[in-house]
PDB file of C-alpha atoms in Angstrom:
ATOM      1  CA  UNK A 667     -30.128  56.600   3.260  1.00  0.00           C
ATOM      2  CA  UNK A 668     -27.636  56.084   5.907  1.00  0.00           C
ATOM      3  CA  UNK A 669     -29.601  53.533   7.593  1.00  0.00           C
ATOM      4  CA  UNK A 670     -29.934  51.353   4.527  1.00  0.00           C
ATOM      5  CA  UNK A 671     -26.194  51.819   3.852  1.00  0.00           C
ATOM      6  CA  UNK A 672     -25.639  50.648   7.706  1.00  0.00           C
ATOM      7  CA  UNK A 673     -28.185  47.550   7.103  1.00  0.00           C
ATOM      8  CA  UNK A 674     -25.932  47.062   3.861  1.00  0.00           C
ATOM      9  CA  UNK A 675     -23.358  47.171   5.594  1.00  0.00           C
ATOM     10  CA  UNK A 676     -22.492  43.670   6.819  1.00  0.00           C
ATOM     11  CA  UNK A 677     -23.592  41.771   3.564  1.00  0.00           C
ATOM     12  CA  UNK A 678     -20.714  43.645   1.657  1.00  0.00           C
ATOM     13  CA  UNK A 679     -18.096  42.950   4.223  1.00  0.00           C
ATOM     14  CA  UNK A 680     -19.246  39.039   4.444  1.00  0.00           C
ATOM     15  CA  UNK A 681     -19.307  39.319   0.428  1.00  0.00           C
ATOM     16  CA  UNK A 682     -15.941  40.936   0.422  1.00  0.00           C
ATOM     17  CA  UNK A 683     -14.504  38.517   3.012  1.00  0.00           C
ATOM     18  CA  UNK A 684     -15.881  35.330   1.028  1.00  0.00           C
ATOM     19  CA  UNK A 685     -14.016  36.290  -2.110  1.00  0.00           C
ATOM     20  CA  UNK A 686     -10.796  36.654  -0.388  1.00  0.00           C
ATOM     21  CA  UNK A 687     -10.559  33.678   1.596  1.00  0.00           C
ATOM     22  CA  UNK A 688     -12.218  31.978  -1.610  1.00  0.00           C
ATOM     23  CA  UNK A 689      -8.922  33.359  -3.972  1.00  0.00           C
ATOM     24  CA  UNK A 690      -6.606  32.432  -0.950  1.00  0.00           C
ATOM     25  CA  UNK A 691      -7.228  29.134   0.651  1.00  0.00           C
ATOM     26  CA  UNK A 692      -9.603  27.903  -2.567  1.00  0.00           C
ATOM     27  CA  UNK A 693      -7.157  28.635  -5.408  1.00  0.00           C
ATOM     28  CA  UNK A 694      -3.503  30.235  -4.038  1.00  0.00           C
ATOM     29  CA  UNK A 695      -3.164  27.692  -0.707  1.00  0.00           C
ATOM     30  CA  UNK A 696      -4.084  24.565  -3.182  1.00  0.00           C
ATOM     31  CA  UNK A 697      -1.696  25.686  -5.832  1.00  0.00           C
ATOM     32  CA  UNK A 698       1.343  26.861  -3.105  1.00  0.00           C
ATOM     33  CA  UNK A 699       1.020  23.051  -1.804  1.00  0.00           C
ATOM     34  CA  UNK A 700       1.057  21.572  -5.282  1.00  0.00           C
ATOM     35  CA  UNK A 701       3.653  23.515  -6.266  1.00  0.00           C
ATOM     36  CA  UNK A 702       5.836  22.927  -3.216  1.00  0.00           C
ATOM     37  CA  UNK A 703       4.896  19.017  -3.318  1.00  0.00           C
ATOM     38  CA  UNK A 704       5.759  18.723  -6.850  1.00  0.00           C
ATOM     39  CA  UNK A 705       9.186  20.022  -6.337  1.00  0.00           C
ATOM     40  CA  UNK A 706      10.008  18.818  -3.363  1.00  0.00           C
ATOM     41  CA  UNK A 707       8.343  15.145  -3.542  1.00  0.00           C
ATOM     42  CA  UNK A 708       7.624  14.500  -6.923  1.00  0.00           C
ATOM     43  CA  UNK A 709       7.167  10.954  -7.330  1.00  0.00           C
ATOM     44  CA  UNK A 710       5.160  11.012  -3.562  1.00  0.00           C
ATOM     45  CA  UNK A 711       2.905  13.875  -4.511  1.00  0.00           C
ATOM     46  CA  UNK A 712       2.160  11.583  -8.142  1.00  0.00           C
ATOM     47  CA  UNK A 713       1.141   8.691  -5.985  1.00  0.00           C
ATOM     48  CA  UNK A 714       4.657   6.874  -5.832  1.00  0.00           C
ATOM     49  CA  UNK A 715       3.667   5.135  -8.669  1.00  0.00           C
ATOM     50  CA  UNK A 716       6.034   2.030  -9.728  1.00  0.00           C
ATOM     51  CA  UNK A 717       6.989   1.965 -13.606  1.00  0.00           C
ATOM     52  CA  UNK A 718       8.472  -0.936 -15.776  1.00  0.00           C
ATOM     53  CA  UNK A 719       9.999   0.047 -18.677  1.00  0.00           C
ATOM     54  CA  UNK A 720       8.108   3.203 -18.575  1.00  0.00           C
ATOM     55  CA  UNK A 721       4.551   1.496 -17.914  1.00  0.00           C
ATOM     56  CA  UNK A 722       2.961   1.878 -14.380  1.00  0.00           C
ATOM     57  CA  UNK A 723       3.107  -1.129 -12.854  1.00  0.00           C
ATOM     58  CA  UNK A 724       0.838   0.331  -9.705  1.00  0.00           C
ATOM     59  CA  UNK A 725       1.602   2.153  -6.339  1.00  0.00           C
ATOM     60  CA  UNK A 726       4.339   1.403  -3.658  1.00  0.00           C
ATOM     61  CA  UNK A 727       1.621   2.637  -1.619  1.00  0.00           C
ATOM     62  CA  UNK A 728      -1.271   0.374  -2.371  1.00  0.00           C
ATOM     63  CA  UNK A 729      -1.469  -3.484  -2.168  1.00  0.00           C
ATOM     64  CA  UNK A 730      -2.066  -5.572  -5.339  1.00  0.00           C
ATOM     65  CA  UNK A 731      -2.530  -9.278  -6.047  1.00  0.00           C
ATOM     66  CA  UNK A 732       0.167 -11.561  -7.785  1.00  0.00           C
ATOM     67  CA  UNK A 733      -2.608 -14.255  -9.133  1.00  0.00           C
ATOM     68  CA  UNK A 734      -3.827 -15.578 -11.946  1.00  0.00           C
ATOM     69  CA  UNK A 735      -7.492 -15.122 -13.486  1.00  0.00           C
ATOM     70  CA  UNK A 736      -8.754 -17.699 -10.896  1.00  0.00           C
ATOM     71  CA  UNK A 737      -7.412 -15.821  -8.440  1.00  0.00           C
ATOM     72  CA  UNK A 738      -4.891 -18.256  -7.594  1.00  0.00           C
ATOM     73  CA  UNK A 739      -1.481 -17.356  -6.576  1.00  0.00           C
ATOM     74  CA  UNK A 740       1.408 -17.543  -9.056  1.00  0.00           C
ATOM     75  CA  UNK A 741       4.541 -19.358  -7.638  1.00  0.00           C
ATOM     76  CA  UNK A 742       6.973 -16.959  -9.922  1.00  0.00           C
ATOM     77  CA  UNK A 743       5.663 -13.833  -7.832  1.00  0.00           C
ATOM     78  CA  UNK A 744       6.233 -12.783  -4.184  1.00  0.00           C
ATOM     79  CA  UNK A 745       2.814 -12.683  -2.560  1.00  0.00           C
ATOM     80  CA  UNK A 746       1.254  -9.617  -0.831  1.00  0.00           C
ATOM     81  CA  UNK A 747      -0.587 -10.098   2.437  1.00  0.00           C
ATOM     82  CA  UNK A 748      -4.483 -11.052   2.449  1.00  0.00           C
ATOM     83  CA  UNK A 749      -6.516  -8.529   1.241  1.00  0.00           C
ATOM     84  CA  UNK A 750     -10.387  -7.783   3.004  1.00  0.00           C
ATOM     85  CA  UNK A 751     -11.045  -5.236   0.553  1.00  0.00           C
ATOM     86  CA  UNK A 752      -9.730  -7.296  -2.944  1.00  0.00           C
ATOM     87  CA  UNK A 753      -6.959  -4.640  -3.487  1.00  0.00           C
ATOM     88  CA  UNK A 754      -9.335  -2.113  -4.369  1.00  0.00           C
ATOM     89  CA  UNK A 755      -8.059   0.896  -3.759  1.00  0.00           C
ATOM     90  CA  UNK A 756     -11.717   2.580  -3.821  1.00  0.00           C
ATOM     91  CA  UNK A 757     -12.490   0.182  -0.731  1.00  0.00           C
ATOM     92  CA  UNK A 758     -10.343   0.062   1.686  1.00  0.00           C
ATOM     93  CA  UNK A 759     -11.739  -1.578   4.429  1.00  0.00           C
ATOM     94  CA  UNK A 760     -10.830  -4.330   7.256  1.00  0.00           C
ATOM     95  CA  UNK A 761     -12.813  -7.569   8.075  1.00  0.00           C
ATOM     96  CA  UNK A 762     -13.679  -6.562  11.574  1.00  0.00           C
ATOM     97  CA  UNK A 763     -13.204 -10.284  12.718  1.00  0.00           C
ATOM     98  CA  UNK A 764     -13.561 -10.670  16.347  1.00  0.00           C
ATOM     99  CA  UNK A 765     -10.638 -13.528  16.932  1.00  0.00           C
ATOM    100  CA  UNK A 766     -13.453 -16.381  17.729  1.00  0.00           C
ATOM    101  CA  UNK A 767     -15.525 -16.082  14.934  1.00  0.00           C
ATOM    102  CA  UNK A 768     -15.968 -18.724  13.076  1.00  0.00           C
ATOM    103  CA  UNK A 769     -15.408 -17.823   9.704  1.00  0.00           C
ATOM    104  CA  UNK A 770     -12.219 -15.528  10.674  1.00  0.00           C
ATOM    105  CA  UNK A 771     -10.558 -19.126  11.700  1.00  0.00           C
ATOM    106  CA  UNK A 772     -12.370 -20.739   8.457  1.00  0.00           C
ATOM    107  CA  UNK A 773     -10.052 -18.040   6.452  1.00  0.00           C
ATOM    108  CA  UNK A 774      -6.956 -18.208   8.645  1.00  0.00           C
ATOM    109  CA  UNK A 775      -7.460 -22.220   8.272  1.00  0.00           C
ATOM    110  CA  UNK A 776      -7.770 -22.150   4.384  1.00  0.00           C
ATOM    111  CA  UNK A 777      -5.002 -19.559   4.197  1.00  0.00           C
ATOM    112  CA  UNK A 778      -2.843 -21.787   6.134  1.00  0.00           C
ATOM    113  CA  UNK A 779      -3.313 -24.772   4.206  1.00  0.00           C
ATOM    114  CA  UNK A 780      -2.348 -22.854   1.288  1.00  0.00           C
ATOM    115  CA  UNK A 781       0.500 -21.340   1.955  1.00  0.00           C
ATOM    116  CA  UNK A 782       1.843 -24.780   3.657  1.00  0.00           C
ATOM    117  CA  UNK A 783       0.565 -26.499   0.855  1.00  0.00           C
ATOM    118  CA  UNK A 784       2.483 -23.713  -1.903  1.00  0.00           C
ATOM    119  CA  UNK A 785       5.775 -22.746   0.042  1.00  0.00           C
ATOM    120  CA  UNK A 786       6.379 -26.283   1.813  1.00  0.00           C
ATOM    121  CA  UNK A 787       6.125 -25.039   5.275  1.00  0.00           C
ATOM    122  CA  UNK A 788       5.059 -25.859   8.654  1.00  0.00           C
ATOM    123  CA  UNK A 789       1.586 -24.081   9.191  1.00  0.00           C
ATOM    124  CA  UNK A 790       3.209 -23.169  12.628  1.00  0.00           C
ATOM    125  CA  UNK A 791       6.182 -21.445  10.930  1.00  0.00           C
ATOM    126  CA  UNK A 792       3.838 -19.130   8.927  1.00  0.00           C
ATOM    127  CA  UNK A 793       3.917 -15.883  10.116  1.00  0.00           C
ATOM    128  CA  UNK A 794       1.162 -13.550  10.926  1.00  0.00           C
ATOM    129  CA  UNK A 795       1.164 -11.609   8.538  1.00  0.00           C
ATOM    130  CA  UNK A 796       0.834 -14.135   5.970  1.00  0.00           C
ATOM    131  CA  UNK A 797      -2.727 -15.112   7.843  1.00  0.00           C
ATOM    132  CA  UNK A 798      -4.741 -11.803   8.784  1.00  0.00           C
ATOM    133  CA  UNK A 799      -5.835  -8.680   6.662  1.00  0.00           C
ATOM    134  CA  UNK A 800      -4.631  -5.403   7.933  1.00  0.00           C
ATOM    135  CA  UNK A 801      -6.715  -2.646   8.905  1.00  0.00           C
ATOM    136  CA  UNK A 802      -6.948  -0.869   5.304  1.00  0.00           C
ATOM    137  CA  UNK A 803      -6.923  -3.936   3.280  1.00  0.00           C
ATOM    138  CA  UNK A 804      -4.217  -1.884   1.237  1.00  0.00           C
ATOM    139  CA  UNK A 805      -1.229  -3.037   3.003  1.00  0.00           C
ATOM    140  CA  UNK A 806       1.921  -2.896   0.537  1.00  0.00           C
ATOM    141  CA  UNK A 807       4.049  -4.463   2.890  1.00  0.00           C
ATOM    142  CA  UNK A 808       4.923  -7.418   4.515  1.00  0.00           C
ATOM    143  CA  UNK A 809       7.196  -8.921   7.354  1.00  0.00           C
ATOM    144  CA  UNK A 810      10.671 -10.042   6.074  1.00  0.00           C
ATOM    145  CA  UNK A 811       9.934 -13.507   7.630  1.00  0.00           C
ATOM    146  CA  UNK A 812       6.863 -13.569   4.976  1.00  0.00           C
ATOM    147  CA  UNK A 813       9.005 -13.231   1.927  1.00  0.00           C
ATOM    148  CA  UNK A 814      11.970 -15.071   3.247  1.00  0.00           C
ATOM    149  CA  UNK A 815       9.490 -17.833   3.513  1.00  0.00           C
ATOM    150  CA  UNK A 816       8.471 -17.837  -0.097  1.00  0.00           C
ATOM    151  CA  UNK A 817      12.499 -17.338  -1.780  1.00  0.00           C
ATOM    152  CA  UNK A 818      12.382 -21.281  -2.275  1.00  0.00           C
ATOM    153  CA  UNK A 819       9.022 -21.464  -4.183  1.00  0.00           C
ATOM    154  CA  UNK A 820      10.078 -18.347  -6.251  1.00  0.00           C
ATOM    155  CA  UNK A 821      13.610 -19.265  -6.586  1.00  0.00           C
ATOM    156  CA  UNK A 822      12.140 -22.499  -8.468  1.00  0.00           C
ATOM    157  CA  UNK A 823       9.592 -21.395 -10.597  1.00  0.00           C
ATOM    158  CA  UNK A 824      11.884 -19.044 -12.222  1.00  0.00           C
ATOM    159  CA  UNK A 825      14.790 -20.893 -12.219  1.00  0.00           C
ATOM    160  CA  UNK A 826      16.956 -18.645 -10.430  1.00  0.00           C
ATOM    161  CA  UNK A 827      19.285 -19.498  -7.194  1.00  0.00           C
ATOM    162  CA  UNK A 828      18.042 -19.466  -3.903  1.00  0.00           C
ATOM    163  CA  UNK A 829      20.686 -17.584  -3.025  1.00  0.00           C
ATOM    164  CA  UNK A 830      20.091 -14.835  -5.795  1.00  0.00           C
ATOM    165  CA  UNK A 831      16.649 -14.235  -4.770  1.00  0.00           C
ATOM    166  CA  UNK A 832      17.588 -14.138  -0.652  1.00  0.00           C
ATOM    167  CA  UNK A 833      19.762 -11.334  -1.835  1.00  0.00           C
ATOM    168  CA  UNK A 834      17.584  -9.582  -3.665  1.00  0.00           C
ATOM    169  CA  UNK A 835      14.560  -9.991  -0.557  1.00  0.00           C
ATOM    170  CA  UNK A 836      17.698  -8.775   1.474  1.00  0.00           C
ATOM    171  CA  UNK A 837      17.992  -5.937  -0.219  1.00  0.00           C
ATOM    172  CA  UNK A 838      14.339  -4.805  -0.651  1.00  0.00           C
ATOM    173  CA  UNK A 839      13.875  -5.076   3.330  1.00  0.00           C
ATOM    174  CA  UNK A 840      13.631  -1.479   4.867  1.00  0.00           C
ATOM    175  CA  UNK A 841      14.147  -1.166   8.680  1.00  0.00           C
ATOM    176  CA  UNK A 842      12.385   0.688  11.307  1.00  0.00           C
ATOM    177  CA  UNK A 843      11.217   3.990  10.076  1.00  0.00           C
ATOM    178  CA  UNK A 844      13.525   6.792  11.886  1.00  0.00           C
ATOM    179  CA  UNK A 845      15.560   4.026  13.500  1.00  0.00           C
ATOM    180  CA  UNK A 846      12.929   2.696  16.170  1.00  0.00           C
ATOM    181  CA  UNK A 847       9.026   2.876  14.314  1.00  0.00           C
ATOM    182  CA  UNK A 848       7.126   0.127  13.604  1.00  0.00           C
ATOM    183  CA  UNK A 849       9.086  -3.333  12.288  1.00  0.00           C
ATOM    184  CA  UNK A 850      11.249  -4.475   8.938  1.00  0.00           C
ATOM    185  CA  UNK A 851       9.059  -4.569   6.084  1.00  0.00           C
ATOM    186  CA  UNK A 852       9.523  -5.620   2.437  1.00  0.00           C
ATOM    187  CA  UNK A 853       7.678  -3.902  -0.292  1.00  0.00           C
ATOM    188  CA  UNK A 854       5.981  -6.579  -2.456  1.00  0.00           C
ATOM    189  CA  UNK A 855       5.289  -4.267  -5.719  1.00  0.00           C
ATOM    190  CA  UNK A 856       9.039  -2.863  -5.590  1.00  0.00           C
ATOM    191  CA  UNK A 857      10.502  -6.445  -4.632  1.00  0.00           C
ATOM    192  CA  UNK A 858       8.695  -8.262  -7.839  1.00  0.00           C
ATOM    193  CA  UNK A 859       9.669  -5.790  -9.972  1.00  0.00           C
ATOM    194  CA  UNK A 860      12.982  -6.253  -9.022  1.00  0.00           C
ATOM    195  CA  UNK A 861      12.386 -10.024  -9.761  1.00  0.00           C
ATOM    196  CA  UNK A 862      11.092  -9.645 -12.883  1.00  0.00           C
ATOM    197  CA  UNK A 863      14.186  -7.999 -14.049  1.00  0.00           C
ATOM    198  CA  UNK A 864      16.793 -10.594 -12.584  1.00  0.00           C
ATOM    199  CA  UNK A 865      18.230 -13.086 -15.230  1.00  0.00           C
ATOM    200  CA  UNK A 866      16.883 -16.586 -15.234  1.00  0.00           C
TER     201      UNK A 866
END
C-alpha cells in the first residue's frame, strides 16, 4: 500500500499544481489585467476606437483608406500612407521590396504621378512617406510634411480656407513621443474626423 501511495504520489501533486496555476494565471491574472486596463486605459484597452456621433468610425491605431469604390482617392479626405496589406487589419504585412526591384519603382512611379497629378506638386517635393508602405501595412500615421502637402486639395474640395484646414493639420500634429522618439506625426483617422466636423 505504501508503495502505490508513493508511485501516486507525484501525479496528485502535478494534478494539484495544474489546477492552481490553471485558476491563477488562466482565470485571476487575465481578469486582474482586464480589470486594471479597463480602469486605468479604457479607451486603449477597447482598441482606441474613433466614434462620430456615437458610431465607430475605426481605430487610431490601425490605417484605413479615404477612397471611393474604385479605390480612388477622394480629394475631400486627408490620405493615409500606402498600404501593402489593403488596410486589413487581419493582414498586416510589408512588401518586402528590395529598393531595385522593378515593380517597387513601378509603384513608387505610379504613386508619384498620382499624388503630383492630385495635390499639384513637384514629384520631388513628395515626401517619403507618401511613396513606400511601412513595415505593418497598418500605419495610422503620417509625416506632417504629407498632410501639409494635401491642405490645398482638401481645402478646395470642401470649400473651406486654406488657412482653416493648416490650423486644424497644425493642431492634429503630435511631436516626438517622450520629447526625443521617433518624428512628428499626424493621425489621419483623428485628423478627418476633425474635418468632417469643420463648417464649410
Amino acid at each position: 500500500m505504501a508503495s502505490t501511495r508513493g508511485f501516486a504520489r507525484p501525479y496528485w501533486v502535478a494534478l494539484r499544481y495544474m489546477i492552481v496555476a490553471t485558476v491563477v494565471l488562466g482565470i485571476a491574472y487575465p481578469v486582474a489585467v482586464l480589470g486594471i486596463g479597463q480602469l486605468a486605459l479604457p479607451a486603449q484597452a477597447n482598441g482606441s476606437i474613433v466614434t462620430v456621433d456615437g458610431e465607430p468610425a475605426g481605430s487610431s491605431l490601425i490605417g484605413q483608406s479615404f477612397t471611393d469604390a474604385d479605390g480612388e482617392a477622394l480629394p475631400q479626405w486627408f490620405q493615409s500612407r500606402p498600404s501593402a496589406a489593403g488596410y486589413d487589419a487581419s493582414a498586416s504585412v510589408a512588401s518586402n521590396y528590395g529598393p531595385e526591384n522593378p515593380d517597387f519603382i513601378a509603384e513608387i512611379e505610379a504613386r508619384k504621378a498620382a499624388i503630383a497629378a492630385s495635390d499639384g506638386v513637384d514629384p520631388a517635393d513628395i515626401p517619403v512617406d507618401a511613396l513606400t508602405t511601412s513595415g505593418s501595412g497598418l500605419d495610422p500615421h503620417i509625416s506632417p510634411a504629407y498632410a501639409n502637402e494635401q491642405v490645398a486639395r482638401v481645402a478646395d474640395a470642401r470649400g473651406i480656407p486654406v488657412a482653416r484646414v493648416q490650423t486644424l493639420v497644425d493642431s492634429f500634429t503630435q511631436g516626438r513621443d517622450l520629447g526625443f522618439f521617433g518624428e512628428p506625426t499626424v493621425n489621419v483617422l483623428q485628423l478627418n474626423v476633425a474635418l468632417s466636423q469643420l463648417e464649410g
